[in-house]
Tab-separated table of C-alpha atoms and ligand atoms in Angstrom:
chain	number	residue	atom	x	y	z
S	18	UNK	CA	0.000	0.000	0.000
S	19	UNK	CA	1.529	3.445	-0.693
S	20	UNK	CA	1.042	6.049	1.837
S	21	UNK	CA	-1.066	9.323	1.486
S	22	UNK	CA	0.733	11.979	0.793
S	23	UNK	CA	0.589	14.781	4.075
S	24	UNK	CA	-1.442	18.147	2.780
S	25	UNK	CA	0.520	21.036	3.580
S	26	UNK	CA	-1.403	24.388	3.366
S	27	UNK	CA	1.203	27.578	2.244
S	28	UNK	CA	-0.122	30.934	2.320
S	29	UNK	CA	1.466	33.241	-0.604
S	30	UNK	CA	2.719	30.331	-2.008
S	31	UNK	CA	2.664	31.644	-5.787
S	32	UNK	CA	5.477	34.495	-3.895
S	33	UNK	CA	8.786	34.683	-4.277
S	34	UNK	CA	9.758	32.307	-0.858
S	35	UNK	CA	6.687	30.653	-1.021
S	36	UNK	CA	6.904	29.138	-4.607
S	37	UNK	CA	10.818	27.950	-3.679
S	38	UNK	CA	9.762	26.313	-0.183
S	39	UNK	CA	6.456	24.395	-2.268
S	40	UNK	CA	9.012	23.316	-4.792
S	41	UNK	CA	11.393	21.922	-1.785
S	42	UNK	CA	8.266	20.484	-0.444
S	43	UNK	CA	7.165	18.372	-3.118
S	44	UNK	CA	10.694	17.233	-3.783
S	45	UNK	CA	10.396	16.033	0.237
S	46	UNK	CA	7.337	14.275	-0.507
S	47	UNK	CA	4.352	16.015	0.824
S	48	UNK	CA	1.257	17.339	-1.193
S	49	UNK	CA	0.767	21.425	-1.436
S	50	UNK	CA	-2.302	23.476	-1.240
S	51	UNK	CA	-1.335	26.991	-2.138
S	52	UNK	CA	-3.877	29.712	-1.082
S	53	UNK	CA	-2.710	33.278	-2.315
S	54	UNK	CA	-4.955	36.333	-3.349
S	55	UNK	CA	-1.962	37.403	-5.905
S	56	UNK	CA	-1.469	40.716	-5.016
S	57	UNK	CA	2.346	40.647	-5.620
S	58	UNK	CA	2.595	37.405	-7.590
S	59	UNK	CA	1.874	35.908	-11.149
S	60	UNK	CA	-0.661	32.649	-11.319
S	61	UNK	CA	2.196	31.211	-14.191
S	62	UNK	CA	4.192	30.315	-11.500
S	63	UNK	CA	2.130	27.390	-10.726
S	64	UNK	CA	3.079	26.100	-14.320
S	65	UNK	CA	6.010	26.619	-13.539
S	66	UNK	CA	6.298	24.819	-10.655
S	67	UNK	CA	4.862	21.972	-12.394
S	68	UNK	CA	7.731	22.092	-15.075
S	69	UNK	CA	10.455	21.868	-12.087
S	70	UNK	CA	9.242	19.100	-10.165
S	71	UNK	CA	6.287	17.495	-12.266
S	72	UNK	CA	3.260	18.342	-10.514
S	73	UNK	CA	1.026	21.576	-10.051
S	74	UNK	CA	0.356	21.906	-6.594
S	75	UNK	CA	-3.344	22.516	-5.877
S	76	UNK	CA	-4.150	26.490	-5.728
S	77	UNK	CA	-7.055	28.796	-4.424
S	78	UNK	CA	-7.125	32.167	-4.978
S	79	UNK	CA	-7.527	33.518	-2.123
S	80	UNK	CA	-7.426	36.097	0.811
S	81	UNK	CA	-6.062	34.662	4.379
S	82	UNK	CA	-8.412	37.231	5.948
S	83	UNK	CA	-11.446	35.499	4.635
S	84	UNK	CA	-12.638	33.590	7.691
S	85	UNK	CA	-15.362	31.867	5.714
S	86	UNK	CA	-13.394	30.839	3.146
S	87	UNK	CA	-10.686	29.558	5.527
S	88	UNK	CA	-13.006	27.256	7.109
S	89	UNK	CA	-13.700	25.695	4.020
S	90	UNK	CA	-10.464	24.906	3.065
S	91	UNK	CA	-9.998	23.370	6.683
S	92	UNK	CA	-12.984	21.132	5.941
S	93	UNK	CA	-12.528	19.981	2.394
S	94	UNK	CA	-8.950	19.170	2.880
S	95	UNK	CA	-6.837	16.302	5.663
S	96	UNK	CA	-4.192	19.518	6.117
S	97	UNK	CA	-1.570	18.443	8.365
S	98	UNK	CA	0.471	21.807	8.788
S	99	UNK	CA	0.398	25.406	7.386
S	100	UNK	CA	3.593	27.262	6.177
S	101	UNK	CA	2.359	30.847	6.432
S	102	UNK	CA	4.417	33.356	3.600
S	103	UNK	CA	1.036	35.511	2.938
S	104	UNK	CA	1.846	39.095	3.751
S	105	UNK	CA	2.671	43.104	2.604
S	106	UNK	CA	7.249	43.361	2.697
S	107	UNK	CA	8.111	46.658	1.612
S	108	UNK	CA	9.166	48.440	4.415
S	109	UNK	CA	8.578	51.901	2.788
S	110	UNK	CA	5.205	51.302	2.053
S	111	UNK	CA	4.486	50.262	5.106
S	112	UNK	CA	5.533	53.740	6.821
S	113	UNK	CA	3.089	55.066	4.174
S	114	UNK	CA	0.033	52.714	4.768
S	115	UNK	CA	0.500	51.419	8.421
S	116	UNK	CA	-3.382	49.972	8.909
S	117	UNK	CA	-2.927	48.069	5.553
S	118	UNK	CA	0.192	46.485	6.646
S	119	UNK	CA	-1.085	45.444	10.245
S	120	UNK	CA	-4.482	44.368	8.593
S	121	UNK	CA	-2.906	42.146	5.910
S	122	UNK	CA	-0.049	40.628	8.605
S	123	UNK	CA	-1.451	40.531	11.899
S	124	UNK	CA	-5.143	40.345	11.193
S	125	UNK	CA	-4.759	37.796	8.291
S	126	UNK	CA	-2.656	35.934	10.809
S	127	UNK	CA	-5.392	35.936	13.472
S	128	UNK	CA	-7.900	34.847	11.104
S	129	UNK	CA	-5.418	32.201	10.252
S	130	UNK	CA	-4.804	30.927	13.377
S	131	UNK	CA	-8.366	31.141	14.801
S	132	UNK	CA	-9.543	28.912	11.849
S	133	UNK	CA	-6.669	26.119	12.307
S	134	UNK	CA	-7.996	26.341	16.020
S	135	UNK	CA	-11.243	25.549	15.177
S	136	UNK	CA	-10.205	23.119	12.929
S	137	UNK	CA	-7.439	21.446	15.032
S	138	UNK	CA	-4.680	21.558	12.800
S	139	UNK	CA	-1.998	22.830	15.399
S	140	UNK	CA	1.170	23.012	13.153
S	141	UNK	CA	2.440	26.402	12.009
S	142	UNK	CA	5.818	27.561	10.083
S	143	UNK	CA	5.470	31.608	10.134
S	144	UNK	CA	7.655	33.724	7.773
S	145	UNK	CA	9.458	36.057	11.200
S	146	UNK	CA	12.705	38.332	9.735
S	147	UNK	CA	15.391	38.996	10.655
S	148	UNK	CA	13.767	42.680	11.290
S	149	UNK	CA	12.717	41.221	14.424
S	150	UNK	CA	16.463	41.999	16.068
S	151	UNK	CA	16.443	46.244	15.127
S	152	UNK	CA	19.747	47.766	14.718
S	153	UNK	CA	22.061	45.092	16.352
S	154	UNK	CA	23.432	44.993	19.852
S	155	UNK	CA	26.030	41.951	18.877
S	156	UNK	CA	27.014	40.360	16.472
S	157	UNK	CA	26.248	37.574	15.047
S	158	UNK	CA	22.471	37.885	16.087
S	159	UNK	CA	21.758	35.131	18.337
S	160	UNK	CA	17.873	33.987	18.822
S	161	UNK	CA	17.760	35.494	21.777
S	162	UNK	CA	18.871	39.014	21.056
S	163	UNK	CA	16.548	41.995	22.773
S	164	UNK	CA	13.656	42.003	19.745
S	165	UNK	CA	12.249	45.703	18.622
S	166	UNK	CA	10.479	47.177	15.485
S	167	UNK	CA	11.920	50.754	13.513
S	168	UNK	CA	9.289	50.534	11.003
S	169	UNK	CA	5.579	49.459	10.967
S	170	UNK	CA	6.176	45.990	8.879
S	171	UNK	CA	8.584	44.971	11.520
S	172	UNK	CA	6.241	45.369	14.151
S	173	UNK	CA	3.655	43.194	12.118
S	174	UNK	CA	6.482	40.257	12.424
S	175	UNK	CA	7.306	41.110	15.968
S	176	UNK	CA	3.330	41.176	17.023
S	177	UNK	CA	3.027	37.551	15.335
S	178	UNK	CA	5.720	36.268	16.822
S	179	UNK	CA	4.078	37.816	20.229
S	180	UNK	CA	0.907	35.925	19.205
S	181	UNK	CA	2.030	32.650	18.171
S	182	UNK	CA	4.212	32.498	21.415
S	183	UNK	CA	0.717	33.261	23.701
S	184	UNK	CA	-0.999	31.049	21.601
S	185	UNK	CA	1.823	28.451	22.134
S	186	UNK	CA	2.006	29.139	26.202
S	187	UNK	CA	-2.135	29.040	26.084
S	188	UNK	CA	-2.804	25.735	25.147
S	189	UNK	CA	-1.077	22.117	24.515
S	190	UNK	CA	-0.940	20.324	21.345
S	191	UNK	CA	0.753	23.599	19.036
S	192	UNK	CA	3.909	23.060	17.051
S	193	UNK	CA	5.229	26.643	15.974
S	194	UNK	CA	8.318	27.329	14.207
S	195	UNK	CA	9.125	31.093	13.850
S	196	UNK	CA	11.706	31.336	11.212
S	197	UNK	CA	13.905	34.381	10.642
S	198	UNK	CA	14.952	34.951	7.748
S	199	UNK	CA	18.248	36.708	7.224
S	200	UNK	CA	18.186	38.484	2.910
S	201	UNK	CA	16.910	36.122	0.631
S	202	UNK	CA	18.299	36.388	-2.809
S	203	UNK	CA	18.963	33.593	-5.850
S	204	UNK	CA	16.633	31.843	-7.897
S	205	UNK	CA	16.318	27.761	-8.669
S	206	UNK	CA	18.262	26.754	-10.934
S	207	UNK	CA	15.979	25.655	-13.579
S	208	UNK	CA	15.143	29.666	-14.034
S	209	UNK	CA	12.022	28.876	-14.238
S	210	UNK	CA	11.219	30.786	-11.019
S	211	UNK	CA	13.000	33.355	-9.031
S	212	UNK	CA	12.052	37.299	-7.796
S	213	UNK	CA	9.968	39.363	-9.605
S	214	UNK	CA	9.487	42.385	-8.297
S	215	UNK	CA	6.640	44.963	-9.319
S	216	UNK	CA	7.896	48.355	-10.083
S	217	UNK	CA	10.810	49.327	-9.042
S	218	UNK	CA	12.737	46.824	-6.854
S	219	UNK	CA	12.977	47.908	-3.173
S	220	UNK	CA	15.751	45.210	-2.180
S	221	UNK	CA	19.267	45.440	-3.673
S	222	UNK	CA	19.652	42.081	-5.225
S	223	UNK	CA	16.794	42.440	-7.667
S	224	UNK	CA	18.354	45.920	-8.232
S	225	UNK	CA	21.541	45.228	-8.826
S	226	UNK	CA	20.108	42.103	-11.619
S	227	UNK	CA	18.059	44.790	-13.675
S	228	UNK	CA	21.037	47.363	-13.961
S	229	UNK	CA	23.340	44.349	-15.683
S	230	UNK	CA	19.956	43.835	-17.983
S	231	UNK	CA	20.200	47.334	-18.976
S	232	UNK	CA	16.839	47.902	-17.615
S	233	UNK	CA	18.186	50.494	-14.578
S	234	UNK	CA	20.821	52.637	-15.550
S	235	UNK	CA	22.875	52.707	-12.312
S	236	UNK	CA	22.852	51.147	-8.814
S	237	UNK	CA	22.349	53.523	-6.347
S	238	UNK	CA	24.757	52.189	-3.279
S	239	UNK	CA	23.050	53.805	-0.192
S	240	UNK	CA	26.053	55.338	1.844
S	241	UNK	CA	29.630	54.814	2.139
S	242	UNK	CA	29.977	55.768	5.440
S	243	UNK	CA	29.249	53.171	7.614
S	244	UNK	CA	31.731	51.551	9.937
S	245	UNK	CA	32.420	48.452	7.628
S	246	UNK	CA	34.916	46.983	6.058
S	247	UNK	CA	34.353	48.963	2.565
S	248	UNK	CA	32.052	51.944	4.038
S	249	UNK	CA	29.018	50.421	2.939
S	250	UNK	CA	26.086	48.032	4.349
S	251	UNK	CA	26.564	44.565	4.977
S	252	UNK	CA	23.938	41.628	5.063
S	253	UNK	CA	23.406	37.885	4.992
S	254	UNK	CA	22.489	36.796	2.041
S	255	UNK	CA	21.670	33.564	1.655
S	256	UNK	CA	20.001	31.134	-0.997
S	257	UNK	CA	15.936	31.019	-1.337
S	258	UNK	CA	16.535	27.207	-2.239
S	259	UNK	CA	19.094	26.994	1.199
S	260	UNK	CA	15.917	28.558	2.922
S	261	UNK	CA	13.491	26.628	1.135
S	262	UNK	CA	15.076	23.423	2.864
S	263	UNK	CA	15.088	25.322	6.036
S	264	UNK	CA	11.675	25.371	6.069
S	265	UNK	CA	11.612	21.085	5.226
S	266	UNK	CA	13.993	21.057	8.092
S	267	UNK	CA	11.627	23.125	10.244
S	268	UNK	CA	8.339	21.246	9.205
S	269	UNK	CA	9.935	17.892	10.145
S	270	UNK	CA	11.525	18.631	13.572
S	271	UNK	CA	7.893	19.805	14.399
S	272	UNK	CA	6.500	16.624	13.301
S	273	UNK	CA	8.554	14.514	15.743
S	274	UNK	CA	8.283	17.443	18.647
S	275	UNK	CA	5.031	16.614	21.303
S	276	UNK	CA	4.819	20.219	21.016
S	277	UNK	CA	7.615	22.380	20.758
S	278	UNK	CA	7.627	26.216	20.017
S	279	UNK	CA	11.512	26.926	18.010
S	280	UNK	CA	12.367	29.760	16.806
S	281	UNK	CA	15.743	29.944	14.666
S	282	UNK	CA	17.788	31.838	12.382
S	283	UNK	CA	17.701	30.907	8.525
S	284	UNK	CA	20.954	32.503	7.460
S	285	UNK	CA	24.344	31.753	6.235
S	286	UNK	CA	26.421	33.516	9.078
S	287	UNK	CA	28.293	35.558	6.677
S	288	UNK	CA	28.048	38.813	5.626
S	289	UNK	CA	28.697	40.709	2.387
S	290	UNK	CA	28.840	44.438	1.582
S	291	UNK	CA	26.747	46.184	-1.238
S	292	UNK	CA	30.113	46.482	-3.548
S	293	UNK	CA	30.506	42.788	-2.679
S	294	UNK	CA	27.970	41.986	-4.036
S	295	UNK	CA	27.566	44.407	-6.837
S	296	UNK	CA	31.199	42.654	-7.896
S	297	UNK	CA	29.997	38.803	-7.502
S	298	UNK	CA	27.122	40.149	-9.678
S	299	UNK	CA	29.455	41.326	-12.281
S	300	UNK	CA	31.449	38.107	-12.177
S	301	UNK	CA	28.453	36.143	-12.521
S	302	UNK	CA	26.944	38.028	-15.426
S	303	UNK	CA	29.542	39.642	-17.260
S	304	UNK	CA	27.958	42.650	-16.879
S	305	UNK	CA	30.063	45.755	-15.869
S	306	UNK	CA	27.565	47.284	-13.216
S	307	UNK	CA	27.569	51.041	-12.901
S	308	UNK	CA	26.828	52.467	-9.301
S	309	UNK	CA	26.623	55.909	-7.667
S	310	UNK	CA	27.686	56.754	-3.677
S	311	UNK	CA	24.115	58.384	-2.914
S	312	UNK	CA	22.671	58.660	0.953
S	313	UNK	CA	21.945	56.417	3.027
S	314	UNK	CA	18.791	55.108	3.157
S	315	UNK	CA	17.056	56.282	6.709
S	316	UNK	CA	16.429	53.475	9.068
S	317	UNK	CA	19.221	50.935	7.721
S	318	UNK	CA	21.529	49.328	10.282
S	319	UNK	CA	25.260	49.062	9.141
S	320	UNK	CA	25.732	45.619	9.259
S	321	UNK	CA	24.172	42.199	10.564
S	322	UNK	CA	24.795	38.043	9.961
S	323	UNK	CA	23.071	35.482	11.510
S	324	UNK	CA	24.631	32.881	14.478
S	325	UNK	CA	23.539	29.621	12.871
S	326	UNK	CA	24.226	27.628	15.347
S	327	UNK	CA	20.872	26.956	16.810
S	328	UNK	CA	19.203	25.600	13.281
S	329	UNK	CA	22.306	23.634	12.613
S	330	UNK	CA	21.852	22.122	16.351
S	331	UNK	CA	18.291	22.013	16.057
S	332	UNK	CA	17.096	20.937	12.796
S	333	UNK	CA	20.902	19.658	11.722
S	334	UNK	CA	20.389	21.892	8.702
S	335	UNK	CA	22.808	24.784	6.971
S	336	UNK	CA	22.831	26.893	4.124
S	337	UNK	CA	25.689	25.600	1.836
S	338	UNK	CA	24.894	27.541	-1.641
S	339	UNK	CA	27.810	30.716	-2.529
S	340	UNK	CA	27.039	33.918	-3.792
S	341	UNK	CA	28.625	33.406	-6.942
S	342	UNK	CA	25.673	30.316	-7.314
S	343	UNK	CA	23.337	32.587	-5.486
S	344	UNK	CA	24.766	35.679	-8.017
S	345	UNK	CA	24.052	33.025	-11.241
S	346	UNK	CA	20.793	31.661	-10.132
S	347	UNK	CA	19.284	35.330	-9.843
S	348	UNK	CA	21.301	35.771	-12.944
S	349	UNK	CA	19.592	33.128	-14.647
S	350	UNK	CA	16.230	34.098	-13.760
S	351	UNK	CA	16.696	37.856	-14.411
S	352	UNK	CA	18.009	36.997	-18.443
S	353	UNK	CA	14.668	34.608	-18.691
S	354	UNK	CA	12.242	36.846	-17.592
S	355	UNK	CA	13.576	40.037	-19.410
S	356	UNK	CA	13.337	37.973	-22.612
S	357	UNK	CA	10.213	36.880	-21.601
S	358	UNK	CA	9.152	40.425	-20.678
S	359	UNK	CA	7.248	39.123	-17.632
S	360	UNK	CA	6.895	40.217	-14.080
S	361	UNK	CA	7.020	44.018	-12.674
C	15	LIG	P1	6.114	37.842	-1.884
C	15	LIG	O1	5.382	39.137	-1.931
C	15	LIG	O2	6.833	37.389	-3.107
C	15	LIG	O3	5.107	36.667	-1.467
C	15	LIG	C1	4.009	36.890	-0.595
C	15	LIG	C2	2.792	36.230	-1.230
C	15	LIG	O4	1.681	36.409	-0.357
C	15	LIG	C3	2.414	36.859	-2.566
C	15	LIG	O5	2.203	35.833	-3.525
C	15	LIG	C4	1.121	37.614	-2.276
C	15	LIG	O6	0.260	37.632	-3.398
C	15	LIG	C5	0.543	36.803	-1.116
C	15	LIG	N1	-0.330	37.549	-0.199
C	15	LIG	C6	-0.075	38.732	0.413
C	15	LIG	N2	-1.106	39.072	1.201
C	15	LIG	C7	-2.031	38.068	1.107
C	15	LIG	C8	-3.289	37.828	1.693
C	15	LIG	N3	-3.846	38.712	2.522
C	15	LIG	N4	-3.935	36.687	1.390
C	15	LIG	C9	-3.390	35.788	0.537
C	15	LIG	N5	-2.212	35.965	-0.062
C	15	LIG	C10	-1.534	37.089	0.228
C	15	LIG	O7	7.108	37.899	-0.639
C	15	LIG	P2	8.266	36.893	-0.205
C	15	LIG	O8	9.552	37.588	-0.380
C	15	LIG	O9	8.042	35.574	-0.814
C	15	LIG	O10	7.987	36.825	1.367
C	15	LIG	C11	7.233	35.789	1.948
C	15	LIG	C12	7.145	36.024	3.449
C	15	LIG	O11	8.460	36.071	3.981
C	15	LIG	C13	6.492	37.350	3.848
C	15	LIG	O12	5.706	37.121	4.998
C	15	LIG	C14	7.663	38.240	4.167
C	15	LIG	O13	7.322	39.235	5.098
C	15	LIG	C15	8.642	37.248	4.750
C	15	LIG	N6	10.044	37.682	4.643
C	15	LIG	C16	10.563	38.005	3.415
C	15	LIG	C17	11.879	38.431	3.314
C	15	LIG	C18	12.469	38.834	1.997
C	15	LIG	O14	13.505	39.499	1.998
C	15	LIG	N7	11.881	38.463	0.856
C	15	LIG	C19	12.677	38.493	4.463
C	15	LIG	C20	12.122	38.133	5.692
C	15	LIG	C21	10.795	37.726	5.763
C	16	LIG	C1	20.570	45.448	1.481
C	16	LIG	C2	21.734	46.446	1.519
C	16	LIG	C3	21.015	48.741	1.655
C	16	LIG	C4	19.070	48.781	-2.290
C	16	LIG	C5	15.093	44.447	3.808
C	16	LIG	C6	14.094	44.618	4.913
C	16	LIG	C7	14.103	43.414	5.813
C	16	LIG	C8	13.970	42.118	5.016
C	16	LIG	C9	14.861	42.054	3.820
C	16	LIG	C10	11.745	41.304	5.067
C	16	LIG	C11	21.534	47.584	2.513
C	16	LIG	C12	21.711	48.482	0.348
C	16	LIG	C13	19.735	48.432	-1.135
C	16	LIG	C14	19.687	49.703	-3.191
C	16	LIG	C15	21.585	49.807	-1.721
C	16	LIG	N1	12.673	41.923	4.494
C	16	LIG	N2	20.978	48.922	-0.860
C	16	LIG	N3	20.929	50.169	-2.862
C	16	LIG	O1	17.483	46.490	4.020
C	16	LIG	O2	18.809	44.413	4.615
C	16	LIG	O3	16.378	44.274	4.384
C	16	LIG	O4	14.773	43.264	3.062
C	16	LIG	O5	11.655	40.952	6.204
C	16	LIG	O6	13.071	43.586	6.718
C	16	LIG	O7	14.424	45.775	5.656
C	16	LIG	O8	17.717	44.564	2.355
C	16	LIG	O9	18.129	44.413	-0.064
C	16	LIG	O10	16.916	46.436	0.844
C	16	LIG	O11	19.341	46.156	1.309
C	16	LIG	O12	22.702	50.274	-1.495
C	16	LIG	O13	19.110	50.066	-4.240
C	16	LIG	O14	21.824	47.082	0.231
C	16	LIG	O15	21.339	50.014	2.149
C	16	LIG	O16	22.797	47.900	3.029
C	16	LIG	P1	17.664	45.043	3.908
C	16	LIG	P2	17.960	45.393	1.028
């Protein structure tokens, strides 16, 4: 007899993280319901899912704050676990439209966990960041570093964390994993799915890809004067795939916990600088890569990395992809969708 596949529901799966970690998913053997109301993501990705590993994974279009709807899906379908990726990320935005942000995050989280509640399915992965530590007291950030919020999206992640840890403390049987993620960046390999970014790109890496495109004319490096290495910012970046199979990792420790709230670090415990990476870019492209000194951008800390030890001990898993692969991966993707003249 072969055994049923496990269900596992991921919110904002057709996103950038979430498409990566259903593709890891799959590969591990478990079946994926996808609920996402594509407001920053394209339905093709679902195809092209299905071209990486063979098999579409099940998708409603969807909103997470739609209690009704929720139920539903709890009822129709044997889901074991939720990975929850559905929520607002641009930290600008969210200065500019605070309720929208806290409504999408926090409230579609509470409607999210109220309906697994009902519906007894106890088993949550939650997308934290690494936002969760502010402007760094030590480094590397260890889990438990003092947590704070300088802009409203960070206090969404903080607040969920806050709730899922009550929830946790308030009743037996819950298996939470807050994850923080340290700068996702790369693509999978096939190129069939990476970033794409509507309008202009708020994160670097996605920046830094369009300039050697020709689509930008010039990175814009925000400040030189920070005390690093080279004068400017330095951050973790680490593979989507590596965090992809972070979240496999997560999902399975929670499986054999009785109940178990972890909370880890999905990073690579190195850091690079913007020109870093602005040259590993080059290398990997071919591009030359024009950039401009300009300001810094207000509310960015000078530098952080991730202590890994605590996934590594925990969940026995590391990131183990480069920049150069994470550099030719986004690479990859970028030259595939500019020919294809999709995305933002
Ligand atoms: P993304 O925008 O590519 O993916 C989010 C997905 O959620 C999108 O497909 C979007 O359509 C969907 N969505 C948003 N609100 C929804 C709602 N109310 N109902 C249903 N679907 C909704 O972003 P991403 O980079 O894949 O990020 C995924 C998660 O990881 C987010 O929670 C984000 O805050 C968190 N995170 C991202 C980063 C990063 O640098 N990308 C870093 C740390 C944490
Ligand atoms: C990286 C470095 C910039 C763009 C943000 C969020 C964080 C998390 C990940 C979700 C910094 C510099 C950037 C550019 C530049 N998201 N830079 N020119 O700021 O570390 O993190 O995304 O949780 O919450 O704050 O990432 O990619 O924006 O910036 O010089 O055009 O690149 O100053 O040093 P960041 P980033």
């Amino acid at each position: 007899m072969i055994a049923e596949k496990e269900t596992v529901l991921v919110t904002g799966g057709v996103g950038y993280i979430g498409s990566h970690t259903t593709v890891a998913l799959q590969e591990a053997g478990y079946r994926v319901l996808i609920l996402d109301n594509l407001c920053n993501s394209d339905v093709a990705v679902l195809k092209a899912i299905a071209k990486i590993t063979g098999e579409e994974p099940c998708f409603i279009e969807g909103d997470i704050r739609d209690r009704g709807l929720l139920d539903k899906i709890f009822s129709n379908y044997r889901i074991k676990a939720v990975m929850h990726f559905a929520g607002l990320k641009a930290v600008g935005e969210s200065a500019e439209q605070p309720l929208a942000y806290y409504d999408n995050n926090v409230n579609g989280s509470l409607q999210l966990l109220q309906a697994m509640q009902e519906a007894d399915v106890r088993t949550i992965v939650f997308s934290s960041s690494a936002t969760v530590y502010g402007d760094p007291q030590s480094l590397p950030l260890t889990e438990n570093h003092p947590r704070s919020a300088t802009n409203p999206y960070g206090n969404t992640k903080l607040m969920v964390e806050e709730i899922l840890e009550n929830l946790y403390a308030s009743e037996a049987g819950w298996r939470v994993a807050l994850l923080r993620y340290f700068n996702p960046i790369g693509a999978h390999r096939s190129g069939q799915i990476g970033e794409a970014p509507q309008g202009t790109p708020n994160n670097l890496l996605p920046y830094v890809a369009q300039v050697a495109t020709g689509r930008r004319a010039q990175v814009q490096v925000f400040g030189a004067d920070y005390d690093t290495p080279d004068g400017t910012g330095v951050r973790d970046y680490i593979h989507v795939l590596d965090l992809a199979q972070g979240h496999v990792a997560a999902l399975a420790y929670c499986k054999q916990s009785d109940g178990e709230l972890l909370t880890v670090n999905l990073g690579t415990g190195k850091g690079y600088s913007v020109l870093e990476i602005i040259a590993a870019f080059e290398q990997a492209s071919g591009k030359h890569i024009p950039y401009q000194v300009v300001a810094r951008r207000p509310g960015d800390i000078a530098e952080c990395w991730a202590d890994t030890e605590q996934a590594y001990r925990l969940l026995g898993w590391r990131a183990s992809r480069t920049l150069p692969e994470m550099c030719e991966d986004a690479w990859r993707w970028e030259q595939n969708r500019s020919g294809q003249a999709s995305g933002g």
